[in-house]
Coordinates of C-alpha atoms (C1' of nucleotides) in Angstrom, one line a residue:
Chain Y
X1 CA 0.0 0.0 0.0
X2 CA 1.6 3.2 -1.0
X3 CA 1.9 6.8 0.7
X4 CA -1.2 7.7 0.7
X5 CA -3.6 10.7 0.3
X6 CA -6.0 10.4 3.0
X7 CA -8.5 13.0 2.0
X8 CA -9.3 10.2 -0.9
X9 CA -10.5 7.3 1.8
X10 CA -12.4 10.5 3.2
X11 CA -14.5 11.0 0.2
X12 CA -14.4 7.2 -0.9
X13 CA -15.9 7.7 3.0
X14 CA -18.7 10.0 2.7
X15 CA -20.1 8.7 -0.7
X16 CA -20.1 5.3 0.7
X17 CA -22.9 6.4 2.8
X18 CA -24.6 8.2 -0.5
X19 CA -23.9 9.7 -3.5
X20 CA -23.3 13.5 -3.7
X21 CA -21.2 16.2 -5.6
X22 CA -18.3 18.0 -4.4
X23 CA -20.6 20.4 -3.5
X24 CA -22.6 17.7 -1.3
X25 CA -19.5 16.6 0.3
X26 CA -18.0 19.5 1.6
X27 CA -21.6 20.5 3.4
X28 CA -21.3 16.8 4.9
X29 CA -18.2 17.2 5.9
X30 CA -18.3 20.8 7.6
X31 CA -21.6 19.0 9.6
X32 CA -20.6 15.3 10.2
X33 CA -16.5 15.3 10.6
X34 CA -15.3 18.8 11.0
X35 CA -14.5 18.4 14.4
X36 CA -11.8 16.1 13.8
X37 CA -11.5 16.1 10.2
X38 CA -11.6 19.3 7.7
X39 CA -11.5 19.0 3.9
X40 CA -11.5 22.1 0.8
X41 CA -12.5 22.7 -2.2
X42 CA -9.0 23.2 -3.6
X43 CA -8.5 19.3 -2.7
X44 CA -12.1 18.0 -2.5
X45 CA -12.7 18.3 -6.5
X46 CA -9.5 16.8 -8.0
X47 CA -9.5 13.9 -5.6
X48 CA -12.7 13.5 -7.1
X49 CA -11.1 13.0 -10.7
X50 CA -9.1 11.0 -9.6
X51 CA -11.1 8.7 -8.0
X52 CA -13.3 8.4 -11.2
X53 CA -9.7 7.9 -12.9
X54 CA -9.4 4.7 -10.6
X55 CA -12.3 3.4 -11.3
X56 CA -13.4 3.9 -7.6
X57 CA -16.5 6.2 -8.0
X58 CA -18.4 6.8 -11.2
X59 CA -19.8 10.4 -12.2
X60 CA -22.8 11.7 -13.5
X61 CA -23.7 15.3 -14.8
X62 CA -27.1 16.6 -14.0
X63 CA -28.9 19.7 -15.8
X64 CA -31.0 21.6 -13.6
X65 CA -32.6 24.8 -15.5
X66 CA -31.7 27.6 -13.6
X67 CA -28.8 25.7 -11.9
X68 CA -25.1 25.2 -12.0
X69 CA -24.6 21.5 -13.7
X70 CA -23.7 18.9 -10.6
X71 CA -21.0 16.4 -10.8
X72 CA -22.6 13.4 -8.8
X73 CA -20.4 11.0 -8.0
X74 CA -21.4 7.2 -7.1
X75 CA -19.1 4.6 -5.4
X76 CA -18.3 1.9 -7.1
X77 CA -17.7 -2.0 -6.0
X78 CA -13.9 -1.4 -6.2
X79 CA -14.4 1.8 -4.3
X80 CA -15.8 0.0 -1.8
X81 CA -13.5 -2.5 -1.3
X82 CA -10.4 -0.2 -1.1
X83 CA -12.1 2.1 1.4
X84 CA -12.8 -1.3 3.4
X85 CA -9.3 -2.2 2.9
X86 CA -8.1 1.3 4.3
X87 CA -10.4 0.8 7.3
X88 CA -8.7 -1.8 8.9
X89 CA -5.1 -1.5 8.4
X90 CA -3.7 0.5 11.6
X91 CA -4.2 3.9 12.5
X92 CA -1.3 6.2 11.6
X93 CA -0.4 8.3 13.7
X94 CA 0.1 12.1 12.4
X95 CA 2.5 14.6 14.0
X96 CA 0.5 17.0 16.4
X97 CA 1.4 20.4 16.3
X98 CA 0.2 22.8 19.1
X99 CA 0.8 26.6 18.8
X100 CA -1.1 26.8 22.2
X101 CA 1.5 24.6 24.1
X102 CA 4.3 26.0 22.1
X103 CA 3.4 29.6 23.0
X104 CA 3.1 28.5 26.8
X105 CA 6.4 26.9 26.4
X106 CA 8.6 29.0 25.4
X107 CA 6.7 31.9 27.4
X108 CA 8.2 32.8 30.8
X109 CA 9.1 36.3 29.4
X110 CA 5.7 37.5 28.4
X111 CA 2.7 39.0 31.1
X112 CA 1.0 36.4 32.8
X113 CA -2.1 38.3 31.5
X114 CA -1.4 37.6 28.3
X115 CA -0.8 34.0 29.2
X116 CA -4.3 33.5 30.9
X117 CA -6.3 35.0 28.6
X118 CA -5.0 33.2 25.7
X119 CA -6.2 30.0 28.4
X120 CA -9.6 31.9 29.0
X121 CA -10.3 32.2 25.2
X122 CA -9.1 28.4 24.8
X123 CA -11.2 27.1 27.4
X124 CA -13.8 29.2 26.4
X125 CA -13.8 27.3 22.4
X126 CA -14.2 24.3 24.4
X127 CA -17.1 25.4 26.0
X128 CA -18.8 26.5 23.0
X129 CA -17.8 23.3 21.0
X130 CA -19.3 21.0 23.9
X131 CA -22.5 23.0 23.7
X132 CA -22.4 22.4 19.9
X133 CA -21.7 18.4 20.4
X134 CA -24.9 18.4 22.4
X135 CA -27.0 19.5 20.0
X136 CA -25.4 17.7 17.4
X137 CA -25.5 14.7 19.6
X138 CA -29.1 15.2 20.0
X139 CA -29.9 15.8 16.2
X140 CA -28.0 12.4 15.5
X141 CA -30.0 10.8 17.9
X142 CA -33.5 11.6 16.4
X143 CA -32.9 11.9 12.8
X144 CA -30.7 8.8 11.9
X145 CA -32.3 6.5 15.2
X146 CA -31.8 3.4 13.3
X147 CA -29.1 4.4 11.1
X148 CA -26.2 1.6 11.6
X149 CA -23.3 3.0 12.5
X150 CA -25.2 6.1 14.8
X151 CA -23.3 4.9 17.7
X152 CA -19.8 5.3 16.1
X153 CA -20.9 8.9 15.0
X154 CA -21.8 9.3 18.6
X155 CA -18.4 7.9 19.5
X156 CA -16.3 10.5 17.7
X157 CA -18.5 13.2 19.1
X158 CA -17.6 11.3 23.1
X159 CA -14.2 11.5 21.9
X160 CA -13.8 15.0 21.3
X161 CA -16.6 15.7 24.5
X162 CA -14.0 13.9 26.7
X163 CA -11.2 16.1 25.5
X164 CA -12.7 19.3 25.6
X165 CA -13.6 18.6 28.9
X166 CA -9.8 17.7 29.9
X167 CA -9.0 20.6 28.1
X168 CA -11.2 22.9 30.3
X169 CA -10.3 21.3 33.0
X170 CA -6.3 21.9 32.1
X171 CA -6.7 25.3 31.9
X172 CA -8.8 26.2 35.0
X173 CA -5.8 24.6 36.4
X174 CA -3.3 26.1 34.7
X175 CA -4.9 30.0 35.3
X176 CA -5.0 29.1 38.8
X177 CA -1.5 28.1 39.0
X178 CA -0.1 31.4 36.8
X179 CA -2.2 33.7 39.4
X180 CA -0.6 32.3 42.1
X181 CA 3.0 32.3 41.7
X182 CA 2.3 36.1 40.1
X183 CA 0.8 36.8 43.2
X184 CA 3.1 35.4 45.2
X185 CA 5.9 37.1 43.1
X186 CA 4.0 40.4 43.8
X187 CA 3.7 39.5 47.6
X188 CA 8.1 39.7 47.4
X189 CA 8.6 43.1 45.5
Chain R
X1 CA 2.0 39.9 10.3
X2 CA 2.6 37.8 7.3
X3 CA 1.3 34.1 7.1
X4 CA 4.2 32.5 8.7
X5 CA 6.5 29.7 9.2
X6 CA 5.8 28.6 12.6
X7 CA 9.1 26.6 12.6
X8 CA 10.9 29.9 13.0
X9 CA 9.0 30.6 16.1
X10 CA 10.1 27.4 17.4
X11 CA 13.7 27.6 16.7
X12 CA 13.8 31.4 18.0
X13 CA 12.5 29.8 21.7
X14 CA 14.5 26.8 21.5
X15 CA 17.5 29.5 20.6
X16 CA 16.3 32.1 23.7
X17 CA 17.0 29.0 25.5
X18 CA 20.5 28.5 24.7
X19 CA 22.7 28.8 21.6
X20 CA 23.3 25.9 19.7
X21 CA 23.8 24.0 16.1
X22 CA 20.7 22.6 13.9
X23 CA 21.2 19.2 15.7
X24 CA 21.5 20.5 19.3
X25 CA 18.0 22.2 18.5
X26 CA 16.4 18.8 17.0
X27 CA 18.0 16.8 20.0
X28 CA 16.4 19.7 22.2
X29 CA 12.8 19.6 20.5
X30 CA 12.7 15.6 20.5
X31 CA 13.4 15.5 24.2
X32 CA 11.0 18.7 25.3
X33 CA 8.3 19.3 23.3
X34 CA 8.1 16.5 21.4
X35 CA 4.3 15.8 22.8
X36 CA 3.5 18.7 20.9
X37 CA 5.7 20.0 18.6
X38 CA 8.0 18.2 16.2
X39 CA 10.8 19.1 13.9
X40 CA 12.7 17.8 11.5
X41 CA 16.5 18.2 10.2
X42 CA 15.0 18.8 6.6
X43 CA 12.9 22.0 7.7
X44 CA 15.7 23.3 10.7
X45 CA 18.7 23.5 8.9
X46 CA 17.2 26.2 6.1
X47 CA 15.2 27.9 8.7
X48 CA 18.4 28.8 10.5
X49 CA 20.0 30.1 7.4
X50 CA 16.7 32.3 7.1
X51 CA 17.1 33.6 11.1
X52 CA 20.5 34.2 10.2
X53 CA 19.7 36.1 6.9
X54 CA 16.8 38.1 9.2
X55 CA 19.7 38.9 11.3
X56 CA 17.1 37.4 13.9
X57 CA 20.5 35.1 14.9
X58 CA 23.8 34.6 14.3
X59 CA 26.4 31.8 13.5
X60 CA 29.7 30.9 14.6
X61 CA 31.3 27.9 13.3
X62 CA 33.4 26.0 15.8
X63 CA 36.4 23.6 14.4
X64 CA 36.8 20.3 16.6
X65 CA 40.0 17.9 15.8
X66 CA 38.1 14.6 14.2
X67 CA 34.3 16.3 14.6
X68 CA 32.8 17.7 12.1
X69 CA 32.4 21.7 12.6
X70 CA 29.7 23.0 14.0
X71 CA 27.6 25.6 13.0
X72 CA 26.7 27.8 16.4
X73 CA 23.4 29.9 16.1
X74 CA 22.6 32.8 18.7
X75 CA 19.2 34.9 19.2
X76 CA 19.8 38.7 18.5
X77 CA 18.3 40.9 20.2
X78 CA 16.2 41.2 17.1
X79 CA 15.1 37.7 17.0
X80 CA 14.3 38.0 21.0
X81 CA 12.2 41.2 19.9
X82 CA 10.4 38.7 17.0
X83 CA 9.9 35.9 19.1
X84 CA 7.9 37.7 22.1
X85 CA 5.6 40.0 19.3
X86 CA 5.0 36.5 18.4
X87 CA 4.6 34.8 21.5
X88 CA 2.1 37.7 22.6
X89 CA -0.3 37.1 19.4
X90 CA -3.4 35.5 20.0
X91 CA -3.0 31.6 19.0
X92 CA -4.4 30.4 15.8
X93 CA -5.4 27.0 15.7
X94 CA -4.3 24.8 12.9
X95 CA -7.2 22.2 11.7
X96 CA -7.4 18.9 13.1
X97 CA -7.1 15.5 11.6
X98 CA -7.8 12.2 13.4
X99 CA -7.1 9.2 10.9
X100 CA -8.2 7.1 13.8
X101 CA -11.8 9.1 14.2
X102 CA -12.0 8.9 10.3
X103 CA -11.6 5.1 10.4
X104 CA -14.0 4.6 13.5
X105 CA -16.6 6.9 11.8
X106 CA -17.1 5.3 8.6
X107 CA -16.4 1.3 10.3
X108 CA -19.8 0.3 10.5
X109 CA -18.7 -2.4 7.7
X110 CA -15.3 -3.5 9.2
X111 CA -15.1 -6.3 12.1
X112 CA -15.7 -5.1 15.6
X113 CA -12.7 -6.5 17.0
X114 CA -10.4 -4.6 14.4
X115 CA -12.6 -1.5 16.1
X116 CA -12.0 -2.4 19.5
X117 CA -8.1 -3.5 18.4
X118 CA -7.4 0.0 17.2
X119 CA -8.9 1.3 20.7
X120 CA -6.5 -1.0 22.8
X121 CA -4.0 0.0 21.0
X122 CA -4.4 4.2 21.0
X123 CA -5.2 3.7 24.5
X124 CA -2.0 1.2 25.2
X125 CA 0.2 4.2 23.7
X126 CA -1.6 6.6 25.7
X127 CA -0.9 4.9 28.4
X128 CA 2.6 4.6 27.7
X129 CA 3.1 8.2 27.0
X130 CA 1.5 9.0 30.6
X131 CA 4.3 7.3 32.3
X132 CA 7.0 8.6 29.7
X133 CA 5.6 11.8 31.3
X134 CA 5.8 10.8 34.6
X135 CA 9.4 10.3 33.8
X136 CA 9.8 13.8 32.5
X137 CA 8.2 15.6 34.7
X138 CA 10.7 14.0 37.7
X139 CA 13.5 14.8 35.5
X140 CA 12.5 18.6 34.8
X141 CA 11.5 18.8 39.1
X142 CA 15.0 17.9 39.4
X143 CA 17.1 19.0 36.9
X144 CA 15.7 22.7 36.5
X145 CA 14.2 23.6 40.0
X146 CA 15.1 26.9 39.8
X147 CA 14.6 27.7 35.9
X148 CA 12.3 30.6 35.8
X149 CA 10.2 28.7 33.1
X150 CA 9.5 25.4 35.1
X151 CA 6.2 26.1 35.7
X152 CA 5.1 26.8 32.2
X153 CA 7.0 23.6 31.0
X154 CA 5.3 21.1 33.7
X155 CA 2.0 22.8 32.1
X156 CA 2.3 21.8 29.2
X157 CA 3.4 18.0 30.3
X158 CA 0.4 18.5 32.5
X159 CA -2.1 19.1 29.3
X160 CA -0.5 16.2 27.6
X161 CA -1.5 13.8 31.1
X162 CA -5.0 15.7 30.8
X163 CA -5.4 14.6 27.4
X164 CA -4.1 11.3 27.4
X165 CA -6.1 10.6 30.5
X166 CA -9.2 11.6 29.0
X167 CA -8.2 9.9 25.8
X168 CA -8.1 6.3 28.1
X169 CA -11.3 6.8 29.3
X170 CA -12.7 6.9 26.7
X171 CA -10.9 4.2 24.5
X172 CA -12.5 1.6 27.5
X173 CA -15.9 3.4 27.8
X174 CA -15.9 2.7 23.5
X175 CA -14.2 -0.6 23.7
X176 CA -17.2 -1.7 26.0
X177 CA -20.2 -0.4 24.2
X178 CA -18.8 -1.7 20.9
X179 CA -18.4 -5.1 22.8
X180 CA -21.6 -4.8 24.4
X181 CA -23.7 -4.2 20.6
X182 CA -21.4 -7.0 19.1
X183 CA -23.0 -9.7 22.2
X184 CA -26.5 -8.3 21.6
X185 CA -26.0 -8.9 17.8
X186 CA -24.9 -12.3 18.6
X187 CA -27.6 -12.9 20.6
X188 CA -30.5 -12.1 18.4
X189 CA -29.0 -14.2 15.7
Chain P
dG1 C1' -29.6 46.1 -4.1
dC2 C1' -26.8 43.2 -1.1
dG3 C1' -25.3 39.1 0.3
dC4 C1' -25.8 34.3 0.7
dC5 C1' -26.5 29.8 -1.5
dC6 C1' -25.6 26.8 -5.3
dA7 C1' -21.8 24.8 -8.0
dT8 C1' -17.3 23.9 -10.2
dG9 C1' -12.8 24.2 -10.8
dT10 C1' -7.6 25.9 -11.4
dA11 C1' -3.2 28.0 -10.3
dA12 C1' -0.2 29.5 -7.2
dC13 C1' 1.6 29.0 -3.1
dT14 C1' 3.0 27.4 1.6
dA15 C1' 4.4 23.8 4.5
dG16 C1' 6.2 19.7 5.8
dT17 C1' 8.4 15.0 5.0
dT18 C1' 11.6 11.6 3.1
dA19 C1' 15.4 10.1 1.0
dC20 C1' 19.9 10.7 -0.1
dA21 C1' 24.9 11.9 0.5
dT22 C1' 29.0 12.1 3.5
dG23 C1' 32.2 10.5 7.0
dA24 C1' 34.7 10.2 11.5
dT25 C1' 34.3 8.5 16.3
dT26 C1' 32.8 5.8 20.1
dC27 C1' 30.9 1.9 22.4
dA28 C1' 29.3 -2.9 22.9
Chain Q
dT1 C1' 32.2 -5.6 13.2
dG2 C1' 28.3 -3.2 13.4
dA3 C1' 25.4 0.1 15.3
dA4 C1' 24.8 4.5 17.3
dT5 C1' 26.2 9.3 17.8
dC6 C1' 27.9 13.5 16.0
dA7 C1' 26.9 16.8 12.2
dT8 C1' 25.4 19.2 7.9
dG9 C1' 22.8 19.8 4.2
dT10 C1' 20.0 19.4 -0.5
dA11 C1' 16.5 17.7 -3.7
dA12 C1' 12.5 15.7 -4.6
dC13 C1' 8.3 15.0 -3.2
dT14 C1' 3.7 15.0 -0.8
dA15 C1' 0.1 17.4 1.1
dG16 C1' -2.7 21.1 2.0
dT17 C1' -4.4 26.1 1.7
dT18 C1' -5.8 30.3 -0.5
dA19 C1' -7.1 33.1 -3.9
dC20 C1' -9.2 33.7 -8.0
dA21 C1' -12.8 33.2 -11.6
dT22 C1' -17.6 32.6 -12.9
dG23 C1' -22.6 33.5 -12.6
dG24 C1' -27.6 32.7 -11.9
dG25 C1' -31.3 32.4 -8.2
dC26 C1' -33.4 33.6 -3.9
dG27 C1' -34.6 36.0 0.2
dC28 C1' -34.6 40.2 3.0

DNA sequence: GCGCCCATGTAACTAGTTACATGATTCA
DNA sequence: TGAATCATGTAACTAGTTACATGGGCGC
């Protein structure tokens, strides 16, 4: 199995559970996966070429007076079998990169201020992001009830649920900690 | 601000540090801040040319009978001026991607225990990372007691322990339910 | 009338990784 | 004797992002 592009098992992915355009995809993508997966336009339409090139999806064209034409693209038996294929061979794991953690690092000389509020406004995107996996969580629940794989959707949403809440948790620790020793260091002047 | 090179960032606070050669700075980054931050000879050695050509450092080649020289890199005050403006800028945050999520969201067609395999296994590294940290975080209590930065460094250890902690969890909350909808399959069969 | 939605795509660019090349020294 | 460490660097490649171009329909 060579290097691979892993947008390509994405789509090979999404159409897998129907077909759709580009188009199609990206909105499914922004709703379903964004939180732990993002794809563009820029890649999103010449992967699709090439999977038709492979023989792993089939297109379509549909007219629609009025409408920009839509490239509908279909998975095909191959497709299917590759994206099967790429399912089960081991997770690799990608470098992580944190700008947070690298800022905090390296950041004895700057104002502890500056420090917690970046923390604040981290803590606070975790906030807002576990309100939003409720309500996605909830929509899931009700609109695909008997879909088959609902419970691993819900289990990606858990996943990033249990790390926001680390991540909260982190930095209400973390603030606390830089107020004290700034206090303290106030305390000796 | 132009759209920039975060490696640059990272070499300027590995070089506020301490001055030192392309491979003291990758043997630096693979020991500390390797949980979040990675580096690679292929991307540090030009960056360093481009500090020096920024005058944000500046080189010194050092001769050593049967070594091969050494090229020497300092922070100007320049590059200290650079690397705080940075460090003081609100963090972006780079996308996310989870190959492991992508596989778990779409494996509703792959064998449960090739699921639950590639749970015991994130969670096994997990859980050897926590005690790599554990390591770490002695060494640093030790070694650098009075570093004015020790704080900041243990904080960032102390997200990675949040993170990997909450990462556990829920590897064996997931492993169970998946186990738990595999027996009730089983059972109506 | 303004801006968003639908819809596709390319080109240019930025970033990051891998492979290769070199070669002495030190330690098991 | 073979592997690891010290030490630098380039070239080729892979991946991913952004900006641009186009243009009708629809709702406020």
């Amino acid at each position: 199995m060579p290097k691979q592009n892993k947008t390509k098992y994405a789509l090979l992915g999404v159409l897998s559970l129907k077909p759709g355009s580009g188009y199609d995809i990206k909105k499914f993508c922004d709703f379903s996966i964004s939180h732990f997966w993002n794809e563009n336009y820029g890649n999103i339409y010449p992967v699709l070429k090439q999977l038709e090139d492979e023989q792993l999806a089939t297109r379509t064209t549909e007219y629609h007076e009025g409408r920009p034409p839509r490239n509908v693209y279909f998975i095909t038996e191959k497709g299917k079998r590759e994206l099967d294929a790429w399912l089960q061979l081991p997770v690799e794991n990608s470098p992580v990169r944190s700008e947070l953690l690298l800022k905090l690092f390296f950041g004895r000389d700057i104002p502890v201020a500056n420090l917690v509020d970046k923390l604040e406004k981290t803590r606070d995107r975790m906030r807002a992001i576990l309100e939003e996996y409720a309500l996605v969580e909830d929509f899931l629940r009700k609109e695909y009830e008997d879909q088959k794989g609902l419970h691993l959707w819900l289990a990606t949403i858990s996943y990033g649920a249990h790390n926001a809440r680390a991540t909260i948790d982190w930095c209400d620790e973390t603030i606390k900690s830089l107020q004290n020793m700034d206090d303290k260091l106030i305390g000796t002047r």
